[in-house]
PDB file of C-alpha atoms and ligand atoms in Angstrom:
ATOM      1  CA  UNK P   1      18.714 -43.661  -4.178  1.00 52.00           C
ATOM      2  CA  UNK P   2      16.689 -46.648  -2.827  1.00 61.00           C
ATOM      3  CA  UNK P   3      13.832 -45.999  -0.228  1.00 85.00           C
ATOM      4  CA  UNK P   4      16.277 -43.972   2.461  1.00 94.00           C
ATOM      5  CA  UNK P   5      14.658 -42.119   4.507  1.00 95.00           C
ATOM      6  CA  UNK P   6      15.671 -38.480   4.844  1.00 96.00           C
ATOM      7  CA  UNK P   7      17.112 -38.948   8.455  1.00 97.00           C
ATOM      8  CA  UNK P   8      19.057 -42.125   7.201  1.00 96.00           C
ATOM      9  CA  UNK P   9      20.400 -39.134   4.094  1.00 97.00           C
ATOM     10  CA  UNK P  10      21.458 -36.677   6.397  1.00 97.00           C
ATOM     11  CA  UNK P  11      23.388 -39.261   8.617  1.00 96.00           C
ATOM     12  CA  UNK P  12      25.637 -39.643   5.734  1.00 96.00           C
ATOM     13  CA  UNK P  13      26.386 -36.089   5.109  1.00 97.00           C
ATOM     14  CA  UNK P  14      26.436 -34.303   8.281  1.00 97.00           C
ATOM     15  CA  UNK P  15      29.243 -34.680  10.516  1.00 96.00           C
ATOM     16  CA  UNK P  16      30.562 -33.194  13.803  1.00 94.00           C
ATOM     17  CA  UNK P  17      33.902 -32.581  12.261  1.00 95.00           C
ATOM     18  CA  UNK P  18      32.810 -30.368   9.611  1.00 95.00           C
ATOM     19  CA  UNK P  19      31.585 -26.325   9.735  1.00 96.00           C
ATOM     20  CA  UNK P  20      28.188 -25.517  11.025  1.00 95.00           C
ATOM     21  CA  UNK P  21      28.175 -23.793   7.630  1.00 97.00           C
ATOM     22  CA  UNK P  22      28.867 -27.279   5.532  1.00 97.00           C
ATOM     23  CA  UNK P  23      26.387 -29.022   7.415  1.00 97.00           C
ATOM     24  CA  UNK P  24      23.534 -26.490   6.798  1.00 97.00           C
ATOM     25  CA  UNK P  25      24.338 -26.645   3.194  1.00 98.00           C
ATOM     26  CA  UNK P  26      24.247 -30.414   2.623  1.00 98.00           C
ATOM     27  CA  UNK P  27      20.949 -30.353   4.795  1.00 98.00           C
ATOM     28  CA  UNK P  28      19.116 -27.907   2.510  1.00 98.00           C
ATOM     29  CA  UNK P  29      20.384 -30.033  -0.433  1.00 98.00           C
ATOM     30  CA  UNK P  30      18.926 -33.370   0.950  1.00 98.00           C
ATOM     31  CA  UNK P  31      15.528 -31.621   2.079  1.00 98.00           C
ATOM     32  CA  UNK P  32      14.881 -30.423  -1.605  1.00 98.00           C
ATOM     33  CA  UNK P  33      16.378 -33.537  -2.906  1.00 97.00           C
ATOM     34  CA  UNK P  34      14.025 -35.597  -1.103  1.00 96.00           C
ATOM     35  CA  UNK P  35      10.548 -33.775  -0.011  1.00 97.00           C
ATOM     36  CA  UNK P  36       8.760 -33.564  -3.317  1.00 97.00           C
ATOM     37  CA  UNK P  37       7.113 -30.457  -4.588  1.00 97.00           C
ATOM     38  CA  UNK P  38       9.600 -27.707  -3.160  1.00 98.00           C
ATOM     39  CA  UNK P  39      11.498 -24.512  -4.966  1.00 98.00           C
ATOM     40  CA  UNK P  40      12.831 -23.324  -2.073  1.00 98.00           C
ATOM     41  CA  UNK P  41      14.745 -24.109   0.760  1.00 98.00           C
ATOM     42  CA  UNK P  42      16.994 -22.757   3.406  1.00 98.00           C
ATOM     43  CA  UNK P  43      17.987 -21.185   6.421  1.00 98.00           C
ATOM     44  CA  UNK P  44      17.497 -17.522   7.595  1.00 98.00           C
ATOM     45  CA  UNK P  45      19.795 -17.345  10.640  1.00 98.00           C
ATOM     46  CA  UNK P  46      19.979 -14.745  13.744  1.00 98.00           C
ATOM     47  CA  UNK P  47      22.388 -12.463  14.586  1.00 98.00           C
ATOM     48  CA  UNK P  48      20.897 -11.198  17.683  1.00 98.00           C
ATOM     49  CA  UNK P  49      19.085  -8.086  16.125  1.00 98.00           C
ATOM     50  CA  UNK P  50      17.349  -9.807  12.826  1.00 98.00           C
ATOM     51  CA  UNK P  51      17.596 -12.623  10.352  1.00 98.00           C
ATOM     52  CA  UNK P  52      20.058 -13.072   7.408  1.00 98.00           C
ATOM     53  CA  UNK P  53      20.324 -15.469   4.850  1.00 98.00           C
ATOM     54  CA  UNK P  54      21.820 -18.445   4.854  1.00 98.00           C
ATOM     55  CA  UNK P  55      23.064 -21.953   2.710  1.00 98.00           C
ATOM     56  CA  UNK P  56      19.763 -22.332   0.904  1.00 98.00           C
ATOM     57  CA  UNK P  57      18.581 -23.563  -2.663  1.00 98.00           C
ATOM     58  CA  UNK P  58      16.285 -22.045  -4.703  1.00 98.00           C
ATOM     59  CA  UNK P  59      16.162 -18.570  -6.422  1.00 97.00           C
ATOM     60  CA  UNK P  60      17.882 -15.695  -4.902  1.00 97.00           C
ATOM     61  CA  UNK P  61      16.347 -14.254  -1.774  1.00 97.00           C
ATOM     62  CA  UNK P  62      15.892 -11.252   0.651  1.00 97.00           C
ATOM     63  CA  UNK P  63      19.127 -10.929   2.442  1.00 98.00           C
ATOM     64  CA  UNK P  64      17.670  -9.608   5.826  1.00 98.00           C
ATOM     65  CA  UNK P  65      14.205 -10.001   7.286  1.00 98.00           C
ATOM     66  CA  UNK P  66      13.258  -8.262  10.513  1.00 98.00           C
ATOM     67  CA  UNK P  67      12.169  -9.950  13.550  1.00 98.00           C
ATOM     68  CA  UNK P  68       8.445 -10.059  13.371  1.00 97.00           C
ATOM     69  CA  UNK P  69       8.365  -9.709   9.698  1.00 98.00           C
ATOM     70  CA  UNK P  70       6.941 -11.822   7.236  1.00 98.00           C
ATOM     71  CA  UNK P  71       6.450 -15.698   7.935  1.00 98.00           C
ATOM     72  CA  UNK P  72      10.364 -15.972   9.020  1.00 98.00           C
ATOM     73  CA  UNK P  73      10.254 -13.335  11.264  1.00 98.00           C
ATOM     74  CA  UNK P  74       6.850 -13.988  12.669  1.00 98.00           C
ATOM     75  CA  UNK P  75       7.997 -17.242  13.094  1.00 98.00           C
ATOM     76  CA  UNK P  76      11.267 -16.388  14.999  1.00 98.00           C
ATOM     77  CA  UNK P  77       9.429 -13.849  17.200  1.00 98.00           C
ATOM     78  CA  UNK P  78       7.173 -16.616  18.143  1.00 98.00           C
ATOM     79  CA  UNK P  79       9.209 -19.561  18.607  1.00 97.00           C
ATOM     80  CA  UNK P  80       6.672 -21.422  17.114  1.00 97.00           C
ATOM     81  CA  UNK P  81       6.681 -23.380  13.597  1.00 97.00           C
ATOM     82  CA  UNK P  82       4.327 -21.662  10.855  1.00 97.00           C
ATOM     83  CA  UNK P  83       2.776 -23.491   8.463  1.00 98.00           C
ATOM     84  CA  UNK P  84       1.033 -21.168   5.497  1.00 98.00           C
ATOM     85  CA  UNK P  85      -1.538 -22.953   3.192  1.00 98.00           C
ATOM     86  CA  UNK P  86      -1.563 -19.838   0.898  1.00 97.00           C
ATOM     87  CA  UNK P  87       1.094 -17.558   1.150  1.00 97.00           C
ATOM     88  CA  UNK P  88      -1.176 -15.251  -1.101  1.00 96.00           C
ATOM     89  CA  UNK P  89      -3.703 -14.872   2.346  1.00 96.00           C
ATOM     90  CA  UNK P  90      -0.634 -13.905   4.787  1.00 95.00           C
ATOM     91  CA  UNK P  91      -0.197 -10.910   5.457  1.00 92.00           C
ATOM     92  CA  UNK P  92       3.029  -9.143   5.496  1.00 93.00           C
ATOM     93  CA  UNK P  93       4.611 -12.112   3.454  1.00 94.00           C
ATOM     94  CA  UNK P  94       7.433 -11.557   1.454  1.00 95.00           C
ATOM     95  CA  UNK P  95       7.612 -12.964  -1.437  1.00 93.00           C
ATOM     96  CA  UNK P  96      11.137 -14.177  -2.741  1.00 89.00           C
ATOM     97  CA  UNK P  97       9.733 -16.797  -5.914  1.00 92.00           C
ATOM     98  CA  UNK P  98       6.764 -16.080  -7.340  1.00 93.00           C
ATOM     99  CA  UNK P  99       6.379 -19.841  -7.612  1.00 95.00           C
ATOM    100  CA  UNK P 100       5.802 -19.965  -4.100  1.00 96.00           C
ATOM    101  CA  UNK P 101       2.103 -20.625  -2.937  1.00 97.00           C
ATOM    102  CA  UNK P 102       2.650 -22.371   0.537  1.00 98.00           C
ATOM    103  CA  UNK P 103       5.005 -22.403   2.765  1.00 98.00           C
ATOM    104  CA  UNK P 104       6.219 -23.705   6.570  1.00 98.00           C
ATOM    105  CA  UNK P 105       8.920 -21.903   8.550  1.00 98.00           C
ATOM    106  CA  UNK P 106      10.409 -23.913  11.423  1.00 98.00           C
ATOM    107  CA  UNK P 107      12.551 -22.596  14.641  1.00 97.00           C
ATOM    108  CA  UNK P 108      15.642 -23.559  15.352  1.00 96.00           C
ATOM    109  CA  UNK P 109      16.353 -23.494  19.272  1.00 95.00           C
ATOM    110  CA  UNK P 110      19.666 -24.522  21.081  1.00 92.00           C
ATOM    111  CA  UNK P 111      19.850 -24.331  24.708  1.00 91.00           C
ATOM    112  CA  UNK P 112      16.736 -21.651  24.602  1.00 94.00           C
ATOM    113  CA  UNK P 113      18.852 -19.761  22.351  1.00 95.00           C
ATOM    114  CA  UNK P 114      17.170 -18.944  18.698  1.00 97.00           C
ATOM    115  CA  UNK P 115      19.488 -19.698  15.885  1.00 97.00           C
ATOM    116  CA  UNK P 116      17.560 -19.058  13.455  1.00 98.00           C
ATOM    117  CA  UNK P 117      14.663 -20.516  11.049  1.00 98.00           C
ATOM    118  CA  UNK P 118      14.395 -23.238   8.478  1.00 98.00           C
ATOM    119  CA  UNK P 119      12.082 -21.723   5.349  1.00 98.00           C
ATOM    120  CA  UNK P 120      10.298 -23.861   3.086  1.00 98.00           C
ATOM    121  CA  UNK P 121       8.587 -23.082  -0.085  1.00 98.00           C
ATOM    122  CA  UNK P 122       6.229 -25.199  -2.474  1.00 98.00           C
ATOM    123  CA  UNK P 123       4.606 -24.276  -5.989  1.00 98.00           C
ATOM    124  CA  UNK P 124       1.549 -26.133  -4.639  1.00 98.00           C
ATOM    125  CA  UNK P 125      -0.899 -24.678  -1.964  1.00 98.00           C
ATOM    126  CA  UNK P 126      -1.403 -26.832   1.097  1.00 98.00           C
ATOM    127  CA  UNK P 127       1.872 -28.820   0.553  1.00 98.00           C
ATOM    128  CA  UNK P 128       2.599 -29.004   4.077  1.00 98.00           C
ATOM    129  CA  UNK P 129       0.278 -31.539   5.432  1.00 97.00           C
ATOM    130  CA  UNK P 130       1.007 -33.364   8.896  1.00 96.00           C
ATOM    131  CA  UNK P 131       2.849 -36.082   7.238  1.00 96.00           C
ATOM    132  CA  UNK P 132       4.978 -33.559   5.548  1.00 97.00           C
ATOM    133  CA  UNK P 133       5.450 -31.283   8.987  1.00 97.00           C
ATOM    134  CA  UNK P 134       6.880 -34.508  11.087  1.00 96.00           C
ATOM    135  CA  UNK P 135       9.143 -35.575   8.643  1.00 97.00           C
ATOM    136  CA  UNK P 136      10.748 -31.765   8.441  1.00 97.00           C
ATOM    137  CA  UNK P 137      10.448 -31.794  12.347  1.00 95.00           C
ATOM    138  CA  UNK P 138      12.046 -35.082  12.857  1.00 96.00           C
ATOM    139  CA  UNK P 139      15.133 -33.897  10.098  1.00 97.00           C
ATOM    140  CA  UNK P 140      15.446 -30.550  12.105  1.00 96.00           C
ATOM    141  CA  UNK P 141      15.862 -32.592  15.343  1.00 94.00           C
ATOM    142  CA  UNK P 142      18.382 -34.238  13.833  1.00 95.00           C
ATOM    143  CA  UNK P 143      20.262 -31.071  12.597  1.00 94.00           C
ATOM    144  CA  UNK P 144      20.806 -29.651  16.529  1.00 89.00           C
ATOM    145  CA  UNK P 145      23.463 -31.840  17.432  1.00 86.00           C
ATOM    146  CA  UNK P 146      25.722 -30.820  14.255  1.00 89.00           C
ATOM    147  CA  UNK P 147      24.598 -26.845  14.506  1.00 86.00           C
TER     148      UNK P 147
HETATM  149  N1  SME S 201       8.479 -15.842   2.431  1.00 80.80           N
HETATM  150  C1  SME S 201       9.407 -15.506   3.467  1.00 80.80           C
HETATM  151  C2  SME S 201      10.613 -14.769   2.912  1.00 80.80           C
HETATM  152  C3  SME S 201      11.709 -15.657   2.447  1.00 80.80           C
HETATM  153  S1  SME S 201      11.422 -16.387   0.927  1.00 80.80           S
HETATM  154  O1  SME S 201      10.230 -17.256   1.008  1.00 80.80           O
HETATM  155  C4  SME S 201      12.724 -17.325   0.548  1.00 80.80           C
HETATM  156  C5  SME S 201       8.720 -14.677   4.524  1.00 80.80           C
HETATM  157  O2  SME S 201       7.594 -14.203   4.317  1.00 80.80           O
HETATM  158  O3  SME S 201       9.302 -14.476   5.587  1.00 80.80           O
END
């Protein structure tokens, strides 16, 4: 596709008439489809008590992650977005691809309420460079109003 950017993507796949569910999927689809250098992407979502997976691409994953577990959980716990040059130096990651060797988890808030995280993974340590982080901030901004 010719020079879209990913917001421009997403405006032509998610939709207020469709299922939270259908718009998470197509949004994991267009991040990997468009941010270069990723094997895995998706959502771990709350249900109150911990995380649980949801739409994603990539390999299989950990189902459930506890709050204050791993970068997801740490993540959640904090409210704050994670960014790990080397997932290899975190401690308490879990590891779901062995490709993986960085990795960025960003909240999702609504109304002060935690929905859940967006997980990133890359093959290639410090993939997630400032650049990198706006764009992904900028596309989960534009996710709220169809969540
Ligand atoms: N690495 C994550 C677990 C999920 S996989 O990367 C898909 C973590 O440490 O929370």
């Amino acid at each position: 596709m010719a020079q879209i950017s990913v917001n421009e993507y997403l405006g032509l796949y998610l939709d207020k008439n469709y299922q939270t569910l259908t718009n998470q999927a197509n949004f994991v689809a267009i991040i990997k489809e468009m941010v270069p250098n990723l094997n895995w992407v998706g959502f771990y979502l709350y249900d109150g008590k911990e995380l649980y997976l949801g739409p994603f691409q990539g390999k299989a994953a950990v189902q459930t992650i506890p709050m204050g577990e791993g970068v997801c959980g740490t993540s959640a716990e904090k409210r704050q977005t994670l960014v790990v040059d080397d997932v290899h130096a975190f401690a308490g990651h879990i590891a779901c691809d062995d490709a993986s060797n960085s990795e960025i988890v960003i909240p999702i808030i609504k109304n002060n309420n935690l929905i859940g995280v967006l997980d990133i993974d890359s093959p290639i340590k410090n993939r997630f460079d400032q650049e990198t982080v706006k764009i992904l901030e900028k596309a989960v901004d534009f996710l709220f109003d169809f969540l």
